Amino acid sequence: MIYEIRQAGAKGLGLFATNPIARGTRILSERPLLAIRQDQDVDGIFYAAKSLTKNDKKALLDLSGHSGGQHLELVRWMQVVWWNVKNLVGSVRQPSTITSSIPSIRSMQEHMAIFNVFRSNSFNLGGRGRIQQAVFDNVARINHSCLPNAQGNFHSTLGRFNVHALRDIKSGEEVTLNYLPELGAVAASRGSKLRKGYGFECDCVACDLTSARGKLGEERRAEERKRIKEFAATVEKNAEGLVAELKMTERFIQLFEAEGITGREVASMYFEVAKLNVKLGRRDEAIQCAEKGLELDEYCIGSDHPTYEDGVEFIKALKSKN
Ligand SMILES: C[S@@+](CC[C@H](N)C(=O)[O-])C[C@H]1O[C@@H](n2cnc3c(N)ncnc32)[C@H](O)[C@@H]1O
């Protein structure tokens, strides 16, 4: 095993490298402990929990769960009570099941705990495949950093969530993921989302605005946000607009690379720039950008991922055009 789960100071448990891990290594690969489908909402969480084995339910309830603060806690309680009432009404229609279905406070508390664990630990798995959101046992022990050294991606064909090293990780170093969907946000916005969603104050190097590194990153991100707003206000969809969009995306790539961010999002920006170059008739530049994107994808999602395979096909198609 190249990792272990142990105490990570005030963060609770965390996942740590037990050996040096090279960039691109698949650190772990897990099937979901609890998953909901695209057509399911909150109810899906409770239905899925009902069919868990005793051990899996224990594993789920052992995970950390943040209540989401006063407002969210109230909303969650309402959803739990509503679900239990709905079930009771269902069992009244089938009187033989009524005694075992009357909700107890204990069962509602358990539903609330399941709900909190799900909301604090689940990942949105993106467009492909039937599963929409899921919790993974060991992945759920990975703490957050705004400058993470690993990235998680769901592999829909394997039905597994894979975590890949975004850079070389030293033995003993904590493995971290970015919990936030938006890259390039400034510290205040990241802090507010992490506080509300997960109940912690991030102390990663990007959030330490008293350090030179933190300050520099913050200035870069703020500057880029300003440019995006200006760009959005002025952009036009003609050739000039395409060039402006291309330049803007390239600047984003530079910002993220300067910050040390090299995951799937940056790979997808390289593919965006490649597509813009195609529209502008610049095939060689397009191939170069797509190859760079594919190289990043190989590290962060692995060459067996369907998105990687799409990238290979994209480049093949570009190369075959005369
Ligand atoms: C998905 S869990 C991660 C594993 C968790 N530490 C545990 O003991 O199970 C998310 C929770 O871990 C803690 N956490 C994660 N990243 C953190 C960080 N950078 N700083 C402080 N706490 C963090 C928060 O309590 C958060 O709600």
Short mmCIF file of C-alpha atoms and ligand atoms in Angstrom, two decimals:
data_model
loop_
_atom_site.label_atom_id
_atom_site.label_comp_id
_atom_site.label_asym_id
_atom_site.label_seq_id
_atom_site.Cartn_x
_atom_site.Cartn_y
_atom_site.Cartn_z
CA MET A 1 0.00 0.00 0.00
CA ILE A 2 1.45 3.39 -0.93
CA TYR A 3 -0.75 5.32 1.49
CA GLU A 4 -2.09 5.17 5.02
CA ILE A 5 -4.95 6.90 6.80
CA ARG A 6 -3.95 8.60 10.03
CA GLN A 7 -4.46 11.70 12.13
CA ALA A 8 -3.83 14.96 10.27
CA GLY A 9 -3.76 17.33 13.26
CA ALA A 10 -6.84 19.52 13.64
CA LYS A 11 -8.17 18.39 10.24
CA GLY A 12 -9.14 15.00 11.67
CA LEU A 13 -7.99 11.98 9.69
CA GLY A 14 -6.09 12.36 6.43
CA LEU A 15 -4.45 10.23 3.77
CA PHE A 16 -0.63 10.16 3.69
CA ALA A 17 1.97 8.73 1.31
CA THR A 18 3.96 5.87 2.86
CA ASN A 19 6.44 5.85 -0.06
CA PRO A 20 7.52 8.44 -2.63
CA ILE A 21 4.74 8.66 -5.23
CA ALA A 22 5.63 9.72 -8.78
CA ARG A 23 3.49 12.20 -10.73
CA GLY A 24 0.74 10.40 -12.64
CA THR A 25 0.58 7.42 -10.25
CA ARG A 26 -2.91 6.07 -9.57
CA ILE A 27 -2.82 6.36 -5.78
CA LEU A 28 -6.14 4.65 -5.21
CA SER A 29 -9.13 3.39 -7.11
CA GLU A 30 -12.42 2.75 -5.33
CA ARG A 31 -15.98 1.66 -5.96
CA PRO A 32 -18.74 3.78 -4.36
CA LEU A 33 -19.85 3.07 -0.83
CA LEU A 34 -23.11 4.95 -1.42
CA ALA A 35 -24.28 6.38 -4.74
CA ILE A 36 -27.29 8.14 -6.20
CA ARG A 37 -28.40 8.11 -9.83
CA GLN A 38 -29.02 11.10 -12.08
CA ASP A 39 -32.80 10.82 -11.67
CA GLN A 40 -32.68 10.72 -7.86
CA ASP A 41 -32.68 13.53 -5.31
CA VAL A 42 -32.34 13.50 -1.52
CA ASP A 43 -34.62 10.44 -1.29
CA GLY A 44 -32.04 8.52 -3.30
CA ILE A 45 -29.54 8.88 -0.46
CA PHE A 46 -31.93 7.25 2.02
CA TYR A 47 -33.04 4.51 -0.38
CA ALA A 48 -29.40 3.66 -1.14
CA ALA A 49 -28.53 3.66 2.58
CA LYS A 50 -31.37 1.19 3.25
CA SER A 51 -29.66 -1.50 1.18
CA LEU A 52 -26.18 -1.10 2.73
CA THR A 53 -24.68 -4.07 4.56
CA LYS A 54 -24.13 -3.58 8.30
CA ASN A 55 -20.38 -3.10 7.77
CA ASP A 56 -20.83 -0.61 4.94
CA LYS A 57 -23.34 1.38 6.96
CA LYS A 58 -20.87 1.49 9.84
CA ALA A 59 -18.09 2.61 7.44
CA LEU A 60 -20.40 5.33 6.12
CA LEU A 61 -21.44 6.59 9.55
CA ASP A 62 -17.78 6.61 10.67
CA LEU A 63 -17.00 9.27 8.07
CA SER A 64 -16.95 12.90 9.14
CA GLY A 65 -20.11 14.90 8.50
CA HIS A 66 -20.57 18.65 8.64
CA SER A 67 -24.08 19.87 9.48
CA GLY A 68 -23.79 22.83 7.10
CA GLY A 69 -24.48 25.45 9.80
CA GLN A 70 -27.76 26.54 11.35
CA HIS A 71 -29.70 27.34 8.17
CA LEU A 72 -28.72 24.20 6.25
CA GLU A 73 -29.22 22.04 9.33
CA LEU A 74 -32.85 23.15 9.51
CA VAL A 75 -33.38 22.48 5.79
CA ARG A 76 -31.82 19.02 6.16
CA TRP A 77 -34.01 18.17 9.17
CA MET A 78 -37.08 19.15 7.16
CA GLN A 79 -36.00 16.84 4.34
CA VAL A 80 -35.36 13.97 6.77
CA VAL A 81 -38.73 14.41 8.49
CA TRP A 82 -40.48 14.68 5.11
CA TRP A 83 -38.87 11.46 3.89
CA ASN A 84 -39.90 9.61 7.06
CA VAL A 85 -43.48 10.93 6.81
CA LYS A 86 -43.66 9.86 3.16
CA ASN A 87 -42.53 6.37 4.16
CA LEU A 88 -45.07 6.24 6.95
CA VAL A 89 -47.85 7.22 4.54
CA GLY A 90 -46.61 4.50 2.18
CA SER A 91 -46.75 1.90 4.94
CA VAL A 92 -50.23 3.02 6.08
CA ARG A 93 -51.37 2.00 2.61
CA GLN A 94 -49.77 -1.41 3.31
CA PRO A 95 -50.89 -2.01 6.92
CA SER A 96 -48.80 -5.17 7.39
CA THR A 97 -45.60 -3.05 7.43
CA ILE A 98 -46.84 -0.23 9.62
CA THR A 99 -45.31 -1.13 13.01
CA SER A 100 -41.80 -1.50 11.63
CA SER A 101 -42.07 1.70 9.59
CA ILE A 102 -43.11 4.25 12.21
CA PRO A 103 -40.12 6.61 12.34
CA SER A 104 -38.33 6.89 15.68
CA ILE A 105 -36.20 9.84 16.74
CA ARG A 106 -33.21 7.49 16.61
CA SER A 107 -33.89 6.53 13.01
CA MET A 108 -34.38 10.18 12.06
CA GLN A 109 -31.09 11.06 13.77
CA GLU A 110 -29.43 8.31 11.77
CA HIS A 111 -30.94 9.66 8.55
CA MET A 112 -29.63 13.10 9.45
CA ALA A 113 -26.14 11.67 10.08
CA ILE A 114 -26.25 9.86 6.70
CA PHE A 115 -27.36 13.06 5.02
CA ASN A 116 -24.53 15.10 6.58
CA VAL A 117 -21.93 12.46 5.71
CA PHE A 118 -23.20 12.32 2.14
CA ARG A 119 -23.12 16.09 1.72
CA SER A 120 -19.63 16.41 3.27
CA ASN A 121 -18.00 13.54 1.41
CA SER A 122 -19.76 12.96 -1.90
CA PHE A 123 -18.36 13.81 -5.29
CA ASN A 124 -20.29 14.95 -8.30
CA LEU A 125 -19.29 12.48 -10.96
CA GLY A 126 -20.00 14.51 -14.05
CA GLY A 127 -21.93 13.81 -17.20
CA ARG A 128 -21.14 10.24 -18.24
CA GLY A 129 -22.68 7.16 -16.67
CA ARG A 130 -25.75 6.56 -14.57
CA ILE A 131 -24.30 7.51 -11.19
CA GLN A 132 -24.49 11.19 -10.41
CA GLN A 133 -23.03 11.56 -6.93
CA ALA A 134 -21.25 9.13 -4.64
CA VAL A 135 -19.24 8.65 -1.46
CA PHE A 136 -16.03 6.60 -1.51
CA ASP A 137 -14.66 5.14 1.69
CA ASN A 138 -10.93 5.99 1.58
CA VAL A 139 -11.23 8.94 -0.79
CA ALA A 140 -13.48 10.50 1.85
CA ARG A 141 -10.45 10.73 4.16
CA ILE A 142 -8.54 13.00 1.79
CA ASN A 143 -8.38 16.57 3.05
CA HIS A 144 -8.61 19.72 0.98
CA SER A 145 -5.93 22.06 -0.32
CA CYS A 146 -6.45 24.95 -2.76
CA LEU A 147 -3.12 23.81 -4.26
CA PRO A 148 -3.64 20.05 -4.15
CA ASN A 149 -1.04 17.42 -5.03
CA ALA A 150 -3.65 14.95 -6.33
CA GLN A 151 -6.84 14.88 -8.35
CA GLY A 152 -9.84 12.56 -8.29
CA ASN A 153 -11.82 11.52 -11.36
CA PHE A 154 -14.61 9.02 -11.85
CA HIS A 155 -13.92 6.38 -14.48
CA SER A 156 -17.42 5.51 -15.69
CA THR A 157 -16.41 2.33 -17.54
CA LEU A 158 -14.61 0.89 -14.52
CA GLY A 159 -17.25 2.31 -12.14
CA ARG A 160 -14.38 3.52 -9.96
CA PHE A 161 -13.15 6.81 -8.57
CA ASN A 162 -9.43 7.12 -9.26
CA VAL A 163 -7.03 9.46 -7.48
CA HIS A 164 -3.88 10.42 -9.40
CA ALA A 165 -0.77 12.28 -8.21
CA LEU A 166 -0.57 15.69 -9.92
CA ARG A 167 3.09 16.01 -8.96
CA ASP A 168 5.74 13.93 -7.21
CA ILE A 169 4.68 13.38 -3.60
CA LYS A 170 7.22 12.70 -0.85
CA SER A 171 6.97 9.80 1.56
CA GLY A 172 5.07 11.01 4.65
CA GLU A 173 3.46 13.94 2.77
CA GLU A 174 -0.30 14.35 3.03
CA VAL A 175 -2.27 13.66 -0.16
CA THR A 176 -4.76 16.47 -0.86
CA LEU A 177 -7.60 17.22 -3.27
CA ASN A 178 -9.33 20.46 -4.21
CA TYR A 179 -12.96 20.29 -3.00
CA LEU A 180 -14.00 23.35 -4.97
CA PRO A 181 -15.26 23.14 -8.53
CA GLU A 182 -14.10 26.62 -9.52
CA LEU A 183 -10.42 27.19 -10.19
CA GLY A 184 -8.90 30.66 -9.98
CA ALA A 185 -11.25 31.99 -7.28
CA VAL A 186 -9.78 34.46 -4.78
CA ALA A 187 -9.17 33.49 -1.14
CA ALA A 188 -12.31 35.17 0.28
CA SER A 189 -14.59 33.33 -2.14
CA ARG A 190 -12.84 29.98 -1.57
CA GLY A 191 -12.92 30.53 2.20
CA SER A 192 -16.62 31.28 2.26
CA LYS A 193 -17.47 28.13 0.22
CA LEU A 194 -15.28 25.90 2.40
CA ARG A 195 -16.71 27.39 5.60
CA LYS A 196 -20.33 26.95 4.46
CA GLY A 197 -19.94 23.59 2.75
CA TYR A 198 -17.42 21.85 4.99
CA GLY A 199 -17.09 23.92 8.15
CA PHE A 200 -13.36 24.65 8.12
CA GLU A 201 -10.89 27.47 7.59
CA CYS A 202 -8.34 26.55 4.95
CA ASP A 203 -4.72 27.13 5.98
CA CYS A 204 -3.05 26.03 2.73
CA VAL A 205 -0.23 28.10 1.27
CA ALA A 206 -2.56 29.82 -1.24
CA CYS A 207 -4.85 30.94 1.59
CA ASP A 208 -2.02 32.30 3.75
CA LEU A 209 -2.11 35.89 2.51
CA THR A 210 0.62 36.93 4.94
CA SER A 211 3.16 34.83 2.99
CA ALA A 212 4.85 36.11 -0.20
CA ARG A 213 3.63 32.99 -2.07
CA GLY A 214 0.03 33.46 -0.95
CA LYS A 215 0.07 37.18 -1.79
CA LEU A 216 1.49 36.61 -5.27
CA GLY A 217 -1.10 33.95 -6.10
CA GLU A 218 -3.91 36.17 -4.81
CA GLU A 219 -2.75 39.10 -6.97
CA ARG A 220 -2.57 36.85 -10.04
CA ARG A 221 -6.07 35.47 -9.44
CA ALA A 222 -7.58 38.91 -8.78
CA GLU A 223 -5.97 40.30 -11.95
CA GLU A 224 -7.35 37.41 -14.03
CA ARG A 225 -10.85 37.88 -12.65
CA LYS A 226 -10.71 41.55 -13.63
CA ARG A 227 -9.61 40.61 -17.14
CA ILE A 228 -12.40 38.03 -17.50
CA LYS A 229 -15.01 40.63 -16.59
CA GLU A 230 -13.55 43.07 -19.12
CA PHE A 231 -13.39 40.29 -21.70
CA ALA A 232 -17.00 39.21 -21.11
CA ALA A 233 -18.16 42.80 -21.51
CA THR A 234 -16.39 43.35 -24.83
CA VAL A 235 -16.02 40.01 -26.59
CA GLU A 236 -17.57 39.51 -30.02
CA LYS A 237 -17.99 36.22 -31.83
CA ASN A 238 -16.02 37.07 -34.96
CA ALA A 239 -12.42 36.14 -35.78
CA GLU A 240 -11.19 38.92 -33.48
CA GLY A 241 -13.39 37.58 -30.70
CA LEU A 242 -11.93 34.10 -31.23
CA VAL A 243 -8.39 35.44 -30.98
CA ALA A 244 -9.31 37.32 -27.80
CA GLU A 245 -10.90 34.16 -26.34
CA LEU A 246 -7.85 32.15 -27.28
CA LYS A 247 -5.51 34.67 -25.64
CA MET A 248 -7.69 34.78 -22.54
CA THR A 249 -7.68 30.99 -22.20
CA GLU A 250 -3.91 30.91 -22.73
CA ARG A 251 -3.50 33.48 -19.97
CA PHE A 252 -5.60 31.28 -17.70
CA ILE A 253 -3.39 28.32 -18.46
CA GLN A 254 -0.34 30.43 -17.60
CA LEU A 255 -1.93 31.57 -14.35
CA PHE A 256 -2.75 28.04 -13.27
CA GLU A 257 0.64 26.67 -14.27
CA ALA A 258 2.36 29.51 -12.38
CA GLU A 259 0.21 28.58 -9.36
CA GLY A 260 1.22 24.91 -9.72
CA ILE A 261 -2.27 23.76 -10.80
CA THR A 262 -2.03 21.09 -13.50
CA GLY A 263 -5.17 18.93 -13.33
CA ARG A 264 -8.00 18.01 -15.69
CA GLU A 265 -9.33 21.58 -15.81
CA VAL A 266 -6.05 22.84 -17.26
CA ALA A 267 -5.95 19.90 -19.69
CA SER A 268 -9.46 20.84 -20.85
CA MET A 269 -8.31 24.44 -21.38
CA TYR A 270 -5.54 23.19 -23.67
CA PHE A 271 -8.22 21.34 -25.66
CA GLU A 272 -10.32 24.53 -25.76
CA VAL A 273 -7.37 26.47 -27.15
CA ALA A 274 -6.81 23.65 -29.67
CA LYS A 275 -10.46 23.95 -30.83
CA LEU A 276 -10.16 27.74 -31.13
CA ASN A 277 -7.00 27.25 -33.21
CA VAL A 278 -8.94 24.84 -35.45
CA LYS A 279 -11.62 27.51 -35.99
CA LEU A 280 -8.89 29.98 -36.86
CA GLY A 281 -7.39 27.53 -39.37
CA ARG A 282 -4.21 27.00 -37.33
CA ARG A 283 -3.91 23.22 -37.45
CA ASP A 284 -0.30 22.86 -36.25
CA GLU A 285 -0.93 25.04 -33.20
CA ALA A 286 -4.13 23.08 -32.54
CA ILE A 287 -2.23 19.77 -32.59
CA GLN A 288 0.45 21.16 -30.28
CA CYS A 289 -2.12 22.36 -27.72
CA ALA A 290 -4.15 19.16 -27.86
CA GLU A 291 -0.98 17.10 -27.34
CA LYS A 292 -0.14 19.19 -24.29
CA GLY A 293 -3.67 18.64 -22.95
CA LEU A 294 -3.37 14.91 -23.55
CA GLU A 295 -0.03 14.81 -21.72
CA LEU A 296 -1.65 16.43 -18.67
CA ASP A 297 -4.62 14.06 -18.92
CA GLU A 298 -2.31 11.07 -18.88
CA TYR A 299 -1.04 12.24 -15.48
CA CYS A 300 -4.32 13.25 -13.90
CA ILE A 301 -6.89 10.76 -15.23
CA GLY A 302 -4.79 7.98 -16.76
CA SER A 303 -4.62 6.67 -20.32
CA ASP A 304 -7.50 4.21 -19.73
CA HIS A 305 -10.02 6.99 -19.02
CA PRO A 306 -12.75 7.62 -21.66
CA THR A 307 -11.87 11.34 -21.70
CA TYR A 308 -8.25 10.47 -22.49
CA GLU A 309 -9.45 8.25 -25.32
CA ASP A 310 -11.56 11.17 -26.65
CA GLY A 311 -8.38 13.29 -26.66
CA VAL A 312 -6.48 10.65 -28.64
CA GLU A 313 -9.30 10.53 -31.23
CA PHE A 314 -9.41 14.33 -31.42
CA ILE A 315 -5.68 14.49 -32.20
CA LYS A 316 -5.93 11.63 -34.72
CA ALA A 317 -8.74 13.47 -36.53
CA LEU A 318 -6.71 16.70 -36.58
CA LYS A 319 -3.65 14.93 -37.95
CA SER A 320 -5.62 13.15 -40.65
CA LYS A 321 -7.01 16.42 -42.07
CA ASN A 322 -5.08 17.83 -45.00
C1 LIG B 1 -14.04 14.72 3.22
S1 LIG B 1 -13.65 14.95 4.90
C2 LIG B 1 -11.92 14.68 4.92
C3 LIG B 1 -11.49 13.70 5.99
C4 LIG B 1 -11.69 14.15 7.40
N1 LIG B 1 -10.56 14.92 7.86
C5 LIG B 1 -11.94 12.97 8.33
O1 LIG B 1 -11.41 12.95 9.43
O2 LIG B 1 -12.70 12.08 7.94
C6 LIG B 1 -13.88 16.68 5.00
C7 LIG B 1 -13.67 17.25 6.37
O3 LIG B 1 -12.28 17.22 6.72
C8 LIG B 1 -11.88 18.44 7.33
N2 LIG B 1 -10.92 19.13 6.44
C9 LIG B 1 -10.67 18.81 5.15
N3 LIG B 1 -9.71 19.59 4.65
C10 LIG B 1 -9.36 20.45 5.62
C11 LIG B 1 -8.42 21.54 5.70
N4 LIG B 1 -7.66 21.90 4.67
N5 LIG B 1 -8.34 22.21 6.87
C12 LIG B 1 -9.11 21.87 7.93
N6 LIG B 1 -10.01 20.86 7.93
C13 LIG B 1 -10.13 20.16 6.78
C14 LIG B 1 -13.16 19.25 7.53
O4 LIG B 1 -13.67 18.93 8.79
C15 LIG B 1 -14.07 18.72 6.44
O5 LIG B 1 -15.44 18.88 6.72
#
